[in-house]
GROMACS .gro file of C-alpha atoms in nm:
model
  260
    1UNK     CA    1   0.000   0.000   0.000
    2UNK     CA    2   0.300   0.223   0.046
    3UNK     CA    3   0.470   0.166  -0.269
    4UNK     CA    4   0.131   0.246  -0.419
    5UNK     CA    5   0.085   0.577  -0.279
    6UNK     CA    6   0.451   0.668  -0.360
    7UNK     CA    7   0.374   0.625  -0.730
    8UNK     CA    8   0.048   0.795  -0.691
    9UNK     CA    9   0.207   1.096  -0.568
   10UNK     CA   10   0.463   1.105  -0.776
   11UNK     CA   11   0.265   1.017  -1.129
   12UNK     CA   12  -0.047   1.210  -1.033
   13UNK     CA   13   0.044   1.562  -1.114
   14UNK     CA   14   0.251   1.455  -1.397
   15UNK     CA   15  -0.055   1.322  -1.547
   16UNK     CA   16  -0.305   1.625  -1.452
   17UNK     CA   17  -0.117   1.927  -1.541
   18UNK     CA   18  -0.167   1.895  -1.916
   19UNK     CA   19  -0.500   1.777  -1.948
   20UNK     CA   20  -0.682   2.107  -1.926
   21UNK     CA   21  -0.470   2.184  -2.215
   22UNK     CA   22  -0.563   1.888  -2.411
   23UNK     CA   23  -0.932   1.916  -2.378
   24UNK     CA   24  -0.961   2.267  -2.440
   25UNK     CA   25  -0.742   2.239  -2.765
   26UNK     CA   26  -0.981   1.935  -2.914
   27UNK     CA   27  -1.279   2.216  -2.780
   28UNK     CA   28  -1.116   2.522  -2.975
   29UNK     CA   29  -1.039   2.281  -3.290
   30UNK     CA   30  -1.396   2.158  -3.302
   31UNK     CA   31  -1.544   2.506  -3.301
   32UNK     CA   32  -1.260   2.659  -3.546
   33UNK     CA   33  -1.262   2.375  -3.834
   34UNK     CA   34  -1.621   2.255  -3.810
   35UNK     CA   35  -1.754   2.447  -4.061
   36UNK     CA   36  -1.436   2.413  -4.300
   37UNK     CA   37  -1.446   2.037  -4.330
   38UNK     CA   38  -1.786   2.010  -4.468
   39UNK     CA   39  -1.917   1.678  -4.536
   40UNK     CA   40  -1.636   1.543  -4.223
   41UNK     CA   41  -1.796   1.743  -3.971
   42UNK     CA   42  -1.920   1.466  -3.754
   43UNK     CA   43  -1.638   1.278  -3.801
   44UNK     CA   44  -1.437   1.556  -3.633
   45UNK     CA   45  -1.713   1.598  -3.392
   46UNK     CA   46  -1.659   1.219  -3.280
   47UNK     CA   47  -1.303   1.242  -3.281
   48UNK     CA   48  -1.273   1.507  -3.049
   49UNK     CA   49  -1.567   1.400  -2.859
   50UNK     CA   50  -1.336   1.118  -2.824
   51UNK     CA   51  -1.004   1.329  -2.680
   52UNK     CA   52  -1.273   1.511  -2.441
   53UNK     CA   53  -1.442   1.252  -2.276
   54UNK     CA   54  -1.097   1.010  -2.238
   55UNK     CA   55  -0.942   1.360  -2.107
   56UNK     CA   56  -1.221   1.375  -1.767
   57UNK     CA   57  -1.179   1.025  -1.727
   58UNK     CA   58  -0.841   1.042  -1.703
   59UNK     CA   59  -0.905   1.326  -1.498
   60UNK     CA   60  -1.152   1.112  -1.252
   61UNK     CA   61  -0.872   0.819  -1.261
   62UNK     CA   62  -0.587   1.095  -1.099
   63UNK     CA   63  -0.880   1.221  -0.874
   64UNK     CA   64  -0.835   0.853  -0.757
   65UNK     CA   65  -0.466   0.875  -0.774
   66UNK     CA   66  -0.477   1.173  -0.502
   67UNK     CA   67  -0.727   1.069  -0.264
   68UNK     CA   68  -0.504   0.746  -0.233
   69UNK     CA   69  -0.174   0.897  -0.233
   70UNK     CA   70  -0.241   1.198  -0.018
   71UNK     CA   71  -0.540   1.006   0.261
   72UNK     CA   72  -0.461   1.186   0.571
   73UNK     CA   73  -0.398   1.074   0.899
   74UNK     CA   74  -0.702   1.011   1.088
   75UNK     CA   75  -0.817   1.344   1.306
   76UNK     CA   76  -0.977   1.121   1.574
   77UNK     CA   77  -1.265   1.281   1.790
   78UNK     CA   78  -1.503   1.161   1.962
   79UNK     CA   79  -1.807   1.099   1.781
   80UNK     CA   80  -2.142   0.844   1.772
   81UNK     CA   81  -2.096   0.550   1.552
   82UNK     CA   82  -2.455   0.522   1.539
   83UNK     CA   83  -2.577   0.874   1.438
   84UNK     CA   84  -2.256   0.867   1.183
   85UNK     CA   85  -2.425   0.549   0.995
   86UNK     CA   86  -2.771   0.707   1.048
   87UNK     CA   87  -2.670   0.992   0.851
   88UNK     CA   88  -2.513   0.755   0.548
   89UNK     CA   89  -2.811   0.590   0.556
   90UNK     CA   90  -2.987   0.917   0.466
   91UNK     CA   91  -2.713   1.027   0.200
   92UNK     CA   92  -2.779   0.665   0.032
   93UNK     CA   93  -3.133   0.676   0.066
   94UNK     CA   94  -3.185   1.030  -0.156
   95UNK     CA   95  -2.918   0.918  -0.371
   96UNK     CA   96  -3.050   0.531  -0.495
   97UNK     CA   97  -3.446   0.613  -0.471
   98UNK     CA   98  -3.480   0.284  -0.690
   99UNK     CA   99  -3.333   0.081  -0.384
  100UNK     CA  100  -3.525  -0.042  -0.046
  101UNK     CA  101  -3.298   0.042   0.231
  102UNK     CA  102  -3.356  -0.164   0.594
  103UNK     CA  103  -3.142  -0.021   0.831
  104UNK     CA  104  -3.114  -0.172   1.188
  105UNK     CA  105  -2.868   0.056   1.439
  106UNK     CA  106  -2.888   0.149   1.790
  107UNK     CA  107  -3.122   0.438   1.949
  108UNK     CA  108  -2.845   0.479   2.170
  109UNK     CA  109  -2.526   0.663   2.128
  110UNK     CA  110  -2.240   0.428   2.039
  111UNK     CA  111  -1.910   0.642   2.151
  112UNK     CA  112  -1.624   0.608   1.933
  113UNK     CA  113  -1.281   0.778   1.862
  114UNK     CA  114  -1.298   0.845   1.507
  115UNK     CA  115  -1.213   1.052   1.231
  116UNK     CA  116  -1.596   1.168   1.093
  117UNK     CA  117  -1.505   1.293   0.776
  118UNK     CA  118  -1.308   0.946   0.670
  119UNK     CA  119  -1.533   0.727   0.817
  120UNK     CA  120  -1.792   0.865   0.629
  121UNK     CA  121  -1.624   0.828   0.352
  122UNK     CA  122  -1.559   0.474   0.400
  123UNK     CA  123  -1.943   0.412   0.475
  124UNK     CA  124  -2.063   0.579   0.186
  125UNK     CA  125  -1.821   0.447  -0.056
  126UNK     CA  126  -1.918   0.066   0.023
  127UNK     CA  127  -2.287   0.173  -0.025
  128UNK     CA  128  -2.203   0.316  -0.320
  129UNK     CA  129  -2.083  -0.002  -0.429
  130UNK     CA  130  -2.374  -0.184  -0.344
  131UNK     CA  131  -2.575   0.042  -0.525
  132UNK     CA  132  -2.364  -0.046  -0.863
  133UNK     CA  133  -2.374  -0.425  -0.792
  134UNK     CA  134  -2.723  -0.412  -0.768
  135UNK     CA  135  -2.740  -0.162  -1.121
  136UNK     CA  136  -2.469  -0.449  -1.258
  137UNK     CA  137  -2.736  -0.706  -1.163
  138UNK     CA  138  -2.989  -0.538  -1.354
  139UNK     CA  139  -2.818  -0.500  -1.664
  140UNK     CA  140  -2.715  -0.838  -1.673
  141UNK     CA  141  -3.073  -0.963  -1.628
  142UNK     CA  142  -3.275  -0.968  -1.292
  143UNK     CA  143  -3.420  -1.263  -1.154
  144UNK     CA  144  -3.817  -1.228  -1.206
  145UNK     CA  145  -3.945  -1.075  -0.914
  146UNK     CA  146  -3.635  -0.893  -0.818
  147UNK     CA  147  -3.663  -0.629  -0.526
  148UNK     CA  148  -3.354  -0.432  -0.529
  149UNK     CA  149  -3.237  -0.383  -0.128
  150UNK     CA  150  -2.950  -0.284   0.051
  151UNK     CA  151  -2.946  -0.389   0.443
  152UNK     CA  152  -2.744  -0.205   0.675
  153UNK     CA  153  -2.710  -0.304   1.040
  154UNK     CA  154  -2.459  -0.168   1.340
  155UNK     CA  155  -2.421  -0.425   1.648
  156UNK     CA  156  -2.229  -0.351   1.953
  157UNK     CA  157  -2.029  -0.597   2.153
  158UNK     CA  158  -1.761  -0.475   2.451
  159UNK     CA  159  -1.477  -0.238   2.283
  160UNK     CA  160  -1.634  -0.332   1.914
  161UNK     CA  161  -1.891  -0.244   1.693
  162UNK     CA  162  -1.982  -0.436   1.394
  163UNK     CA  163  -2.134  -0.279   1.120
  164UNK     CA  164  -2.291  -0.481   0.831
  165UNK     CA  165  -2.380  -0.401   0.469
  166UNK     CA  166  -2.564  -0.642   0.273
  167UNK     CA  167  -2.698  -0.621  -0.096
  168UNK     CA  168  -2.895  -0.850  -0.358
  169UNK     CA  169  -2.697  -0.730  -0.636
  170UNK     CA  170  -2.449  -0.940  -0.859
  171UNK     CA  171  -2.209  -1.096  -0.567
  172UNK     CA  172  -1.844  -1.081  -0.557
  173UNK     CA  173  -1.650  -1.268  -0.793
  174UNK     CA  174  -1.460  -1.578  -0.716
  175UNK     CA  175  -1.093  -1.440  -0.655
  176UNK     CA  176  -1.277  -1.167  -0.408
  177UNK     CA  177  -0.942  -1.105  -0.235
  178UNK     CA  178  -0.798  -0.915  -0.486
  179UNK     CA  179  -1.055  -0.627  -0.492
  180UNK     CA  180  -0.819  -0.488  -0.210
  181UNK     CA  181  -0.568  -0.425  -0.456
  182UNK     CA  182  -0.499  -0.111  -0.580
  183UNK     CA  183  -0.667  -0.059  -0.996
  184UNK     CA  184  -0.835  -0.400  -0.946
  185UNK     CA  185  -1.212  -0.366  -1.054
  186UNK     CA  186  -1.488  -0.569  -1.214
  187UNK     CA  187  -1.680  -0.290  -1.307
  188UNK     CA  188  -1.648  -0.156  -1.664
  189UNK     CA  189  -1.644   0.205  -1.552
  190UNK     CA  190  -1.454   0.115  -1.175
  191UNK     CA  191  -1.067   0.280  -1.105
  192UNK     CA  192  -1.007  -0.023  -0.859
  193UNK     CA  193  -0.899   0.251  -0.591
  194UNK     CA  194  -1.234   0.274  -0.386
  195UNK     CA  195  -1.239  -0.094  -0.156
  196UNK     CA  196  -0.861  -0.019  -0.126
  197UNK     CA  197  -0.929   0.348   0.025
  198UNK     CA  198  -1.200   0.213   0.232
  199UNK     CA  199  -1.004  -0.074   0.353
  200UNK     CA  200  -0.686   0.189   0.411
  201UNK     CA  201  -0.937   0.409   0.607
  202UNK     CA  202  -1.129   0.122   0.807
  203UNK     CA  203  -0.735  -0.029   0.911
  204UNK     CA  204  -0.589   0.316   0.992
  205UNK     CA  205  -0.850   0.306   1.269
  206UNK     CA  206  -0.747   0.005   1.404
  207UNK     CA  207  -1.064  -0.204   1.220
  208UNK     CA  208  -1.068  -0.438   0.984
  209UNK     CA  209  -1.291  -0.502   0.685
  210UNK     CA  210  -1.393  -0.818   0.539
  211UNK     CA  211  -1.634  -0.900   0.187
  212UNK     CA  212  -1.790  -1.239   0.159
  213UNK     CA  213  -2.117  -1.355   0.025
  214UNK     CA  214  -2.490  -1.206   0.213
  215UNK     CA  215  -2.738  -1.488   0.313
  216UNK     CA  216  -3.062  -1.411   0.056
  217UNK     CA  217  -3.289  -1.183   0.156
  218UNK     CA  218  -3.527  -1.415   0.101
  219UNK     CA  219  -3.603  -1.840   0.064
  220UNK     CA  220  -3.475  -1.946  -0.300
  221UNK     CA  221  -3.338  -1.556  -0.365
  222UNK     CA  222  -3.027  -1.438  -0.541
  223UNK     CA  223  -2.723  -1.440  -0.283
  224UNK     CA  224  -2.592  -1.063  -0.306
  225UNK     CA  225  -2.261  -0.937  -0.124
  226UNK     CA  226  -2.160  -0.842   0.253
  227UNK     CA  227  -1.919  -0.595   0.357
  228UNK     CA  228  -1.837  -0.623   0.738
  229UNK     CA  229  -1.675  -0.367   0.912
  230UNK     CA  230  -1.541  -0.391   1.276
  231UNK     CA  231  -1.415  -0.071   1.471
  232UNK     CA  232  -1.316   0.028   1.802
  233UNK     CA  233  -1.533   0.170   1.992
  234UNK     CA  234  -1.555   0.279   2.384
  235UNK     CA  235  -1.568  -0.039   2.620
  236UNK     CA  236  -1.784   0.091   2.874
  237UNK     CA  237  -2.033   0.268   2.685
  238UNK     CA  238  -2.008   0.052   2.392
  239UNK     CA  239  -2.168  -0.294   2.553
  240UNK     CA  240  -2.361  -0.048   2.794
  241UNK     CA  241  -2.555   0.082   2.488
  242UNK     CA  242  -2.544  -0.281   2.266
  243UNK     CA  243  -2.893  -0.413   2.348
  244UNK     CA  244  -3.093  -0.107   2.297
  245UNK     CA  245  -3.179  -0.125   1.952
  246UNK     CA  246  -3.351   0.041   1.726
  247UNK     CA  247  -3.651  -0.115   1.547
  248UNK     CA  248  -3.567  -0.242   1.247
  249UNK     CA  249  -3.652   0.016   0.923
  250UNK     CA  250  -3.758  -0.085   0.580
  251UNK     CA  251  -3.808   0.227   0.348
  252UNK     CA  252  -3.920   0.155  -0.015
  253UNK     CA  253  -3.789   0.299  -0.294
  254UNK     CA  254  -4.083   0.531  -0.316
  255UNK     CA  255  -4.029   0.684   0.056
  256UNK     CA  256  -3.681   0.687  -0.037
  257UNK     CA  257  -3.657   0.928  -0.290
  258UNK     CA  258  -4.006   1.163  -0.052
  259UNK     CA  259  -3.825   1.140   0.277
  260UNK     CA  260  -4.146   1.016   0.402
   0.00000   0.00000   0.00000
């Protein structure tokens, strides 16, 4: 993982500085020989169509690059584990409106010394990914019958909390180990640099994440993919607050995208 971020750092400006340049030059020759080509117009139109959109995905790719190179030591505070996952719940929610979202975490505070902002991160990037496993899914060809869901739950033993996220979506592959590694993806569209940021994030916090197949949802159902997430959290308060849980929440797509 270090010898990774020392070639992010030093490729990733290297790589960025020129393509402003390069996308504005295929803009400015677009708009300037257009009209003198004549019948090869849309030709030129595709070609630098072409330069442009390779140019902002190149551009997403060293976004990538940075966020791994340059990931911060955590800025632990205190903070509750439980209102943290409440609130990427939310985020998730607004964002995949086509996707039921049952969420089972404590009413209770669950103290922890974490960075927000990172965890966060972390939390919303593996619901992300459900998201797009369950999207991959569908363009592959859903099962008839197919309710799209994503279940999230946070449980609380002495000094830990577990926090699970479960999806119906297209599983993990067989050689699941190597999604850790950095610019490993199965995803057409995928850098390969999000489960290793995640995992960087989850580890730097003295956790540990894990991926392996969900149970179905539901008798005779498509198995999906778990992401498992164990943290640190306060001793005392932590196993003080475990059994008080909240009720368990199923919103439907349709409440989803009202907020109702």
């Amino acid at each position: 993982m270090a010898a990774w971020g020392d070639v992010a750092r030093r490729i990733a400006h290297e790589i960025k500085n020129p393509l402003t340049p390069i996308q504005l030059s295929a803009e400015r020759i677009k708009r300037k020989f257009r009209a003198a080509v004549g019948d090869q117009a849309e030709a030129l139109d595709q070609m630098t169509d072409v330069i442009v959109r390779q140019t902002n995905d190149l551009r997403r790719i060293v976004d990538e690059f940075s966020k791994f190179a340059r990931m911060p030591e955590p800025d632990r505070k205190p903070v509750d584990l439980a209102a943290l996952l409440r609130d990427a719940v939310l985020l998730q929610e607004a964002g995949q409106p086509g996707v039921a979202f049952t969420a089972e975490i404590p009413r209770t505070p669950v103290p922890a010394e974490l960075d927000a902002t990172m965890i966060s991160q972390a939390l919303t990037n593996i619901m992300k990914n459900a998201g797009e496993a369950i999207d991959s899914l569908r363009t592959k060809g859903e099962p008839e019958g197919y309710a799209p869901e994503i279940r999230v739950r946070l449980d609380v033993d002495e000094g830990s909390a577990t926090i699970r996220i479960a999806d119906n979506g297209v599983g993990l592959p067989q050689d699941r180990a190597r999604l850790f590694e950095p610019y490993v993806t199965t995803r057409d569209h995928g850098t390969g640099l999000g489960l290793p940021i995640v995992k960087k994030i989850i580890e730097e916090h003295g956790g540990r994440l894990d991926l392996r197949d969900a149970e179905p949802f539901a008798e005779g159902a498509h198995c999906g993919a778990l992401a498992q997430i164990t943290l640190p959290v306060d001793p005392a308060e932590g196993a003080a607050d475990g059994p008080a849980r909240a009720a368990t929440r199923d919103t439907t797509p349709e409440t989803a995208a009202t907020g109702e």
